[in-house]
Short mmCIF file of C-alpha atoms in Angstrom, two decimals:
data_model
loop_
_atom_site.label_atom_id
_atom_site.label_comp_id
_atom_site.label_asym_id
_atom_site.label_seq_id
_atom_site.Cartn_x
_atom_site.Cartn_y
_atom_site.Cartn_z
CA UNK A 1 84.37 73.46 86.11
CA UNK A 2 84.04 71.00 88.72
CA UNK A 3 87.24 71.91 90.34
CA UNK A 4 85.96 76.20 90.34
CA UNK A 5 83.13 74.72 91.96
CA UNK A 6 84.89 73.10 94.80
CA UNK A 7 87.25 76.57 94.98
CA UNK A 8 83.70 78.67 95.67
CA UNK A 9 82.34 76.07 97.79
CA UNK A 10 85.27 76.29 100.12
CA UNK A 11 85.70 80.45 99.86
CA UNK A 12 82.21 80.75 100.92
CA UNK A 13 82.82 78.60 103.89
CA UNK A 14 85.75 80.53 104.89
CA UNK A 15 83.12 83.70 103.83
CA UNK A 16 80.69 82.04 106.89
CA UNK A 17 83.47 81.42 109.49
CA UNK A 18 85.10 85.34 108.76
CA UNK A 19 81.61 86.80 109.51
CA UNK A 20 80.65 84.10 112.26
CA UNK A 21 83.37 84.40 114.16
CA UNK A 22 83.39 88.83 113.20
CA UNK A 23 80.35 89.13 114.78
CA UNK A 24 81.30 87.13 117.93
CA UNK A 25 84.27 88.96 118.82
CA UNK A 26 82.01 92.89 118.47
CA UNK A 27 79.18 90.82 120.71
CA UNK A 28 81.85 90.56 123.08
CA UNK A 29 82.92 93.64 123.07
CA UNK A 30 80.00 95.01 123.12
CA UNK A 31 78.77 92.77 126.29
CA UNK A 32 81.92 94.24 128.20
CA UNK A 33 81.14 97.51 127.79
CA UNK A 34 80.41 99.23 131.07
CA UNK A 35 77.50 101.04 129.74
CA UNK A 36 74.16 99.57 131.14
CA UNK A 37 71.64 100.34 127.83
CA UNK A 38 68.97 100.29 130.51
CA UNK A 39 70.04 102.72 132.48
CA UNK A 40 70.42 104.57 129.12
CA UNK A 41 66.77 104.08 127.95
CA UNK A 42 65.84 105.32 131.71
CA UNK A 43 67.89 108.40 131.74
CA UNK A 44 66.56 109.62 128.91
CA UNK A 45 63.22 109.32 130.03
CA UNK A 46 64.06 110.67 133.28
CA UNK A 47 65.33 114.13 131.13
CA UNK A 48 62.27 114.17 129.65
CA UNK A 49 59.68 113.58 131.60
CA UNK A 50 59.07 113.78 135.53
CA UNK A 51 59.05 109.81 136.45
CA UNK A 52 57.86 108.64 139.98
CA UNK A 53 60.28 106.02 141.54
CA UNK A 54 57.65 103.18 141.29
CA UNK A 55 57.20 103.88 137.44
CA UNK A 56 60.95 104.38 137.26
CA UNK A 57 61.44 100.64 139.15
CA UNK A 58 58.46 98.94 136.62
CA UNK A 59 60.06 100.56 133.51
CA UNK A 60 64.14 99.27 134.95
CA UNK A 61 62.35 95.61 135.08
CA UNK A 62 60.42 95.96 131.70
CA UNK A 63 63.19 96.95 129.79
CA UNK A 64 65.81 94.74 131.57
CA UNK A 65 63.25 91.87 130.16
CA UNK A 66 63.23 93.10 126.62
CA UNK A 67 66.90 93.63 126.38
CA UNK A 68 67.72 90.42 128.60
CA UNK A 69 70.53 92.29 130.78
CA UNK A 70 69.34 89.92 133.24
CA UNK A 71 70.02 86.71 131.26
CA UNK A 72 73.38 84.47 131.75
CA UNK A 73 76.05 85.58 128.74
CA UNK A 74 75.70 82.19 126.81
CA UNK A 75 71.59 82.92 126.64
CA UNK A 76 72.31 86.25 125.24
CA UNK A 77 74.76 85.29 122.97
CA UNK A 78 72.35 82.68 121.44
CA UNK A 79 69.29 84.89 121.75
CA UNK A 80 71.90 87.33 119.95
CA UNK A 81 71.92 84.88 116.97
CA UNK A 82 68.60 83.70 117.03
CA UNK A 83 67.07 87.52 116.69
CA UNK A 84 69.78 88.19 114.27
CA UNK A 85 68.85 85.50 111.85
CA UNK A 86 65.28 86.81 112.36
CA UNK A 87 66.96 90.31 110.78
CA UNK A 88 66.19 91.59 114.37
CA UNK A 89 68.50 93.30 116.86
CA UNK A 90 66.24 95.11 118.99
CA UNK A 91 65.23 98.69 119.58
CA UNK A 92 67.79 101.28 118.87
CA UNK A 93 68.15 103.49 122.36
CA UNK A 94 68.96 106.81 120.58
CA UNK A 95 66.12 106.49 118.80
CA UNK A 96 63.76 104.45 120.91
CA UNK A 97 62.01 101.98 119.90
CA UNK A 98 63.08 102.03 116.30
CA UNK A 99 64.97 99.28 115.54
CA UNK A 100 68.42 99.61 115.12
CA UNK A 101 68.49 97.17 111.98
CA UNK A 102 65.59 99.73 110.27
CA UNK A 103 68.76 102.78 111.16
CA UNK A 104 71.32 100.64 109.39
CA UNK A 105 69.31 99.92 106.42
CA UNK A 106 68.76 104.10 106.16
CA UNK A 107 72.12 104.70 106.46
CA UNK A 108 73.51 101.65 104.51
CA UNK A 109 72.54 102.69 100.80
CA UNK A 110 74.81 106.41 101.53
CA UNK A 111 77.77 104.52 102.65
CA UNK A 112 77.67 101.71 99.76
CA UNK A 113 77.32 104.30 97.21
CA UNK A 114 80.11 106.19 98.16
CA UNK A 115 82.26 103.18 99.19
CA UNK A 116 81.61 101.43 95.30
CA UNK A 117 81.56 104.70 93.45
CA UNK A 118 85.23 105.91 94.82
CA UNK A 119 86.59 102.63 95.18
CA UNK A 120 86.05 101.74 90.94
CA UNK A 121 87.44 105.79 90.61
CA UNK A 122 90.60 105.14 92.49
CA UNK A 123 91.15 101.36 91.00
CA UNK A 124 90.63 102.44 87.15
CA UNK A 125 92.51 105.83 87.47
CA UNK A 126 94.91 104.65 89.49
CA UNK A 127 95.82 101.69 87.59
CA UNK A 128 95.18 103.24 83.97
CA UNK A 129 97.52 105.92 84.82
CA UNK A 130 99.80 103.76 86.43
CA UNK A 131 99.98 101.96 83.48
CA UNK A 132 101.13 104.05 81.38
CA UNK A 133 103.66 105.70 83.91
CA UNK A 134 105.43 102.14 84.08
CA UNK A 135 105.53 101.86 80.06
CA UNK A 136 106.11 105.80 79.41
CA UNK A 137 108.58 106.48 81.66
CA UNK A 138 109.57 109.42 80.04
CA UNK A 139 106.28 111.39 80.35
CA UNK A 140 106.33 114.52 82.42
CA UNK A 141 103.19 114.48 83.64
CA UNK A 142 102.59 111.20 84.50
CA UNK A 143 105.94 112.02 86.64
CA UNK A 144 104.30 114.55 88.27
CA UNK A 145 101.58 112.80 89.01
CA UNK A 146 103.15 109.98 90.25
CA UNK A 147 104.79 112.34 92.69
CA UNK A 148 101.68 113.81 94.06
CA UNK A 149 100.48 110.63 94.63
CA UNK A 150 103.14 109.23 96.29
CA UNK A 151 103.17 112.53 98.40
CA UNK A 152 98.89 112.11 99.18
CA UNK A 153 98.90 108.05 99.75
CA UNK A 154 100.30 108.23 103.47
CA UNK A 155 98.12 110.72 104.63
CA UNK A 156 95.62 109.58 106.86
CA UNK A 157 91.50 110.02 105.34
CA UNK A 158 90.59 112.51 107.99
CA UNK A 159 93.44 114.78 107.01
CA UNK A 160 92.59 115.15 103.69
CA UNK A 161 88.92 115.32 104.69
CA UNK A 162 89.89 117.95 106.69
CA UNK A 163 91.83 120.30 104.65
CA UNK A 164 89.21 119.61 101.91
CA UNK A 165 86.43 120.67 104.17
CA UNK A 166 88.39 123.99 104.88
CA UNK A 167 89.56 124.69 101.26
CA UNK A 168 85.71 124.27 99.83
CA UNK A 169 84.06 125.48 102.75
CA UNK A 170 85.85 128.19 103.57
CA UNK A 171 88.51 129.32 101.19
CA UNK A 172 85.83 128.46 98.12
CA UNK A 173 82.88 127.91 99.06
CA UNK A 174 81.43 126.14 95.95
CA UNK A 175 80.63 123.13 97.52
CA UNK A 176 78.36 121.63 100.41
CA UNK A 177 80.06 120.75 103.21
CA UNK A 178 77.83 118.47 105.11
CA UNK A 179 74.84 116.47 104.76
CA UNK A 180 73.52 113.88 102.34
CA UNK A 181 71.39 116.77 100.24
CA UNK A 182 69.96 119.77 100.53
CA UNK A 183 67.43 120.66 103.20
CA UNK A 184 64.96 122.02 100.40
CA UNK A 185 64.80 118.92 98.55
CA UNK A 186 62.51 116.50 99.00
CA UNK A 187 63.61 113.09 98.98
CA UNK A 188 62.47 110.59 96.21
CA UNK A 189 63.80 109.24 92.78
CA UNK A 190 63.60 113.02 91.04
CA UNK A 191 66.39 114.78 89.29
CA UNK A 192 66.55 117.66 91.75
CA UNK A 193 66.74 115.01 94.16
CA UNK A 194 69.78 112.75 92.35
CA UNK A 195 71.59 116.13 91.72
CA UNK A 196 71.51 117.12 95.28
CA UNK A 197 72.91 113.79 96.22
CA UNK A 198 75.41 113.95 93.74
CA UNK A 199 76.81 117.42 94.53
CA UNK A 200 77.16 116.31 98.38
CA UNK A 201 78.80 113.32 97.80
CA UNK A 202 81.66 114.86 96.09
CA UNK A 203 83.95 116.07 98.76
CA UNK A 204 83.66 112.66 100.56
CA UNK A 205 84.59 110.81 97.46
CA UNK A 206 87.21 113.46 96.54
CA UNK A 207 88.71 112.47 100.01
CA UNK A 208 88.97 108.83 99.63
CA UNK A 209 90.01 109.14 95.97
CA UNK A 210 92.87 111.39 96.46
CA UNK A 211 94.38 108.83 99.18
CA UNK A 212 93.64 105.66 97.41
CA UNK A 213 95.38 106.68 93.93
CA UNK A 214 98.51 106.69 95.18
CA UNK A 215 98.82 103.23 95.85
CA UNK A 216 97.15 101.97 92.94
CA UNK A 217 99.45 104.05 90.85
CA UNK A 218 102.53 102.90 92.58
CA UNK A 219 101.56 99.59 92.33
CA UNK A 220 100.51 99.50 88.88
CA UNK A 221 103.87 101.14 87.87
CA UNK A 222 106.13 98.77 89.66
CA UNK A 223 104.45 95.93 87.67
CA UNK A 224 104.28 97.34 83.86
CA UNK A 225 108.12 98.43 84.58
CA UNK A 226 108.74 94.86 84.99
CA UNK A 227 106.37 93.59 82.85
CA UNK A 228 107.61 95.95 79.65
CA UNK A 229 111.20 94.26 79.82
CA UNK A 230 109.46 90.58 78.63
CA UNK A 231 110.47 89.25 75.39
CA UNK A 232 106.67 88.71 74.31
CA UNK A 233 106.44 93.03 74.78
CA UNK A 234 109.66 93.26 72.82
CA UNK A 235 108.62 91.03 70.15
CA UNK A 236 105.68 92.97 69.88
CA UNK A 237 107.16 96.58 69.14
CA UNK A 238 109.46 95.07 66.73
CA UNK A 239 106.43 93.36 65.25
CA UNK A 240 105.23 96.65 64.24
CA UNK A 241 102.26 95.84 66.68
CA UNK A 242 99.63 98.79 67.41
CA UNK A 243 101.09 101.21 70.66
CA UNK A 244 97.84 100.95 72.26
CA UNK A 245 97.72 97.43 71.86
CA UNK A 246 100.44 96.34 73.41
CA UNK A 247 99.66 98.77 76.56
CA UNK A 248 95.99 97.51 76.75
CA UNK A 249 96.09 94.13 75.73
CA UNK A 250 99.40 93.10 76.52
CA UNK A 251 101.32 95.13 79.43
CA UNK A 252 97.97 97.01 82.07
CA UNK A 253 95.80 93.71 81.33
CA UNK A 254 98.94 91.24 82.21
CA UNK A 255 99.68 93.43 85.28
CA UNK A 256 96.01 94.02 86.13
CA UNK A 257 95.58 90.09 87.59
CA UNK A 258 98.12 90.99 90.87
CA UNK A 259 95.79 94.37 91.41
CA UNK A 260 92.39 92.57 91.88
CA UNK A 261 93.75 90.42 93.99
CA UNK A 262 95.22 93.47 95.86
CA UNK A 263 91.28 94.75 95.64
CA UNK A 264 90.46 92.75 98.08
CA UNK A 265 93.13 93.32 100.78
CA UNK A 266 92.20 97.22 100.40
CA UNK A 267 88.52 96.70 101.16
CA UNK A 268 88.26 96.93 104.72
CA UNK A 269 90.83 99.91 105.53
CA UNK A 270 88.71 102.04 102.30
CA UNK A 271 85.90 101.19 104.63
CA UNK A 272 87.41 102.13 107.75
CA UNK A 273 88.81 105.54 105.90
CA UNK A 274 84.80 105.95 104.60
CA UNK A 275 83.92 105.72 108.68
CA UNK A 276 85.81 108.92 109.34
CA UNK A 277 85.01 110.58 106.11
CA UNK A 278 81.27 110.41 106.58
CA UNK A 279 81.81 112.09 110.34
CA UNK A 280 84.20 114.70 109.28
CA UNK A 281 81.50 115.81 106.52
CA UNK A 282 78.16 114.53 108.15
CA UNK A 283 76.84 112.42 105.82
CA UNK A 284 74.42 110.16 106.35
CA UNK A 285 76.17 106.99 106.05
CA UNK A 286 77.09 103.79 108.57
CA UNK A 287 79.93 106.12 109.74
CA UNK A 288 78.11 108.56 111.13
CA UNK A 289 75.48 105.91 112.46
CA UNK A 290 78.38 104.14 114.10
CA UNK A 291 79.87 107.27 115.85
CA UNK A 292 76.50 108.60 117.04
CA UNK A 293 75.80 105.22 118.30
CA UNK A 294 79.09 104.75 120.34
CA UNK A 295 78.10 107.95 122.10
CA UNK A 296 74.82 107.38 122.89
CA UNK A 297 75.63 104.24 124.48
CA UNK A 298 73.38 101.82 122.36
CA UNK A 299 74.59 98.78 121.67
CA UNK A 300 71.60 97.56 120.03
CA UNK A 301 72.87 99.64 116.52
CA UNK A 302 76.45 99.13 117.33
CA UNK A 303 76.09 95.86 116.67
CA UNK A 304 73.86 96.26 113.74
CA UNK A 305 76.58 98.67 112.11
CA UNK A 306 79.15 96.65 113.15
CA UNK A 307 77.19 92.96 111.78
CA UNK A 308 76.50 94.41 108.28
CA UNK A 309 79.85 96.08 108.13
CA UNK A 310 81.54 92.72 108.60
CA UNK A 311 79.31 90.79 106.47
CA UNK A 312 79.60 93.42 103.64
CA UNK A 313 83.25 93.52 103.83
CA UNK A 314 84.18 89.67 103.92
CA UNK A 315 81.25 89.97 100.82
CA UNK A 316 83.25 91.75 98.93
CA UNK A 317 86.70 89.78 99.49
CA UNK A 318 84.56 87.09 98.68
CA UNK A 319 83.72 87.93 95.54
CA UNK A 320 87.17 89.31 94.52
CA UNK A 321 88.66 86.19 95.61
CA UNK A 322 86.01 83.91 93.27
CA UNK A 323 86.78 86.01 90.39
CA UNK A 324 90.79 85.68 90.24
CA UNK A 325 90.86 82.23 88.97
CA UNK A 326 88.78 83.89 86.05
CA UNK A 327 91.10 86.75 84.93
CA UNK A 328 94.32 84.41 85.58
CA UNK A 329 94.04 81.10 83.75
CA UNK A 330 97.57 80.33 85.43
CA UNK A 331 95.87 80.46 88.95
CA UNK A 332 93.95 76.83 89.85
CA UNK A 333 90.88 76.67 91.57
CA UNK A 334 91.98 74.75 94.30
#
């Protein structure tokens, strides 16, 4: 126990240097982008409002204050840190002066639901089905199958999205195509409500499901076909021991210990692919945050997106990581 222990303790180290040194490299970025967010704030106040160049000049100094433009790059990368410890980023300049933090906790519950719910569809189907592909490698189907999926896993997220959005929203329509729920629903913890959600979120999942089985199924049959050909699996079957036994207990759970730790290399690009899934169907996720953001210039949420993403991401490895040594007895915590 003591020796798991030390295993965690390090791993969430590593966990604070991943997102430490994550969200240095995007405030970088971000702090050579030519885009003045100031000059941002004041052209959209210009289109909106006749400004006199005195008011124009006192608003350019206030806001050059609040967003510290005018500060050495060492004093805002510490202010950076200090206001982001605080849980505050500053004021989002699309939608001034909400803070861009308050935007990235609206849009973060869309894109973890979708991320969690079509990440556990792809890993169980994937590797279920894979399963039993590697052991019955006679099956038709699960040939087939395998073949579609080996024809679906290299195409890119967006393509899929894509044709998806043009097969249900224009060939059969029996789908929305956009949005998080329907404009007539109010939102709120109601059924009408859940069902709404539910019924838009299924062309974005469908998306990132179809893509991700592939390799999960490849992977999963590559191991049982190597994994069937032990002598404990053959001294099973002449045992007389249960069929689905020695699938679930013996062959998928052996070959499921390599997969979770695979789980957590897969992460971040099923992130990445939910990015351009949420913009290709509009949904109200950190993707489409992101993307509006990038536009509009403001930094502010950029880097909010961008901090939680990388924090939620080297989360998740994190936990993936501490939980190997538990399925795999033959793995030390070291």
């Amino acid at each position: 126990m003591q020796g798991y222990l030390w295993f965690a303790a390090k791993r969430f180290v590593q966990l604070l240097a991943v997102i430490f040194f994550g969200v240095s490299a995007m405030f970088v970025v971000t702090y050579l982008s030519p885009i003045d967010p100031v000059e941002q704030v004041l052209g959209r106040l210009s289109a909106r409002s006749n400004l006199s160049p005195e008011a124009i000049a006192a608003t350019r100094l206030a806001l050059t204050e609040m967003f510290g433009t005018n500060q050495p790059v060492l004093t805002q990368y510490f202010n950076f840190w200090t206001r982001l410890l605080r849980g505050d980023l500053g004021a989002s300049l699309m939608a001034f002066p909400t803070p861009a933090m308050e935007l990235v906790m609206r849009a973060l519950p869309w894109t973890l639901g979708l991320l969690l719910t079509s990440t556990a569809i792809t890993f169980v189907v994937g590797n279920l089905l894979g399963g039993l592909a590697g052991y019955f490698q006679n099956s038709r189907w699960l040939k087939a199958f395998g073949i579609v999926s080996m024809g679906l896993q290299p195409i890119p997220y967006y393509i899929v999205a894509f044709i998806i959005l043009i097969v249900f929203g224009f060939l059969w329509p029996v789908l929305p195509i956009s949005g998080g729920f329907a404009m007539d629903v109010r939102p709120g913890w109601t059924v009408p409500f859940v069902l709404s959600v539910l019924q838009h979120s299924l062309l974005p999942a469908l998306s990132l499901v179809l893509v991700g089985l592939g390799g999960w199924f490849i992977g999963m049959r590559a191991l049982v076909s190597n994994i069937v050909t032990e002598d404990y699996v053959t001294y099973a079957e002449l045992a007389g021991v249960r069929r689905d036994t020695i699938v679930g207990g013996y062959v998928i759970r052996n070959a499921l210990v390599p997969q979770v730790t695979a789980l957590a290399m897969v992460i971040g690009g099923v992130f990445s692919g939910t990015v351009i899934t949420e913009q290709v169907f509009n949904y109200p996720g950190m993707g489409s945050l992101l993307v509006d953001a990038v536009n509009a210039g403001d930094y502010s949420t950029v880097l909010a997106v961008c901090t939680i993403s990388i924090a939620a991401v080297a989360l998740a490895i994190f936990i993936v990581d501490l939980l190997h040594p538990l399925l795999d007895p033959r793995v030390k915590a070291e």
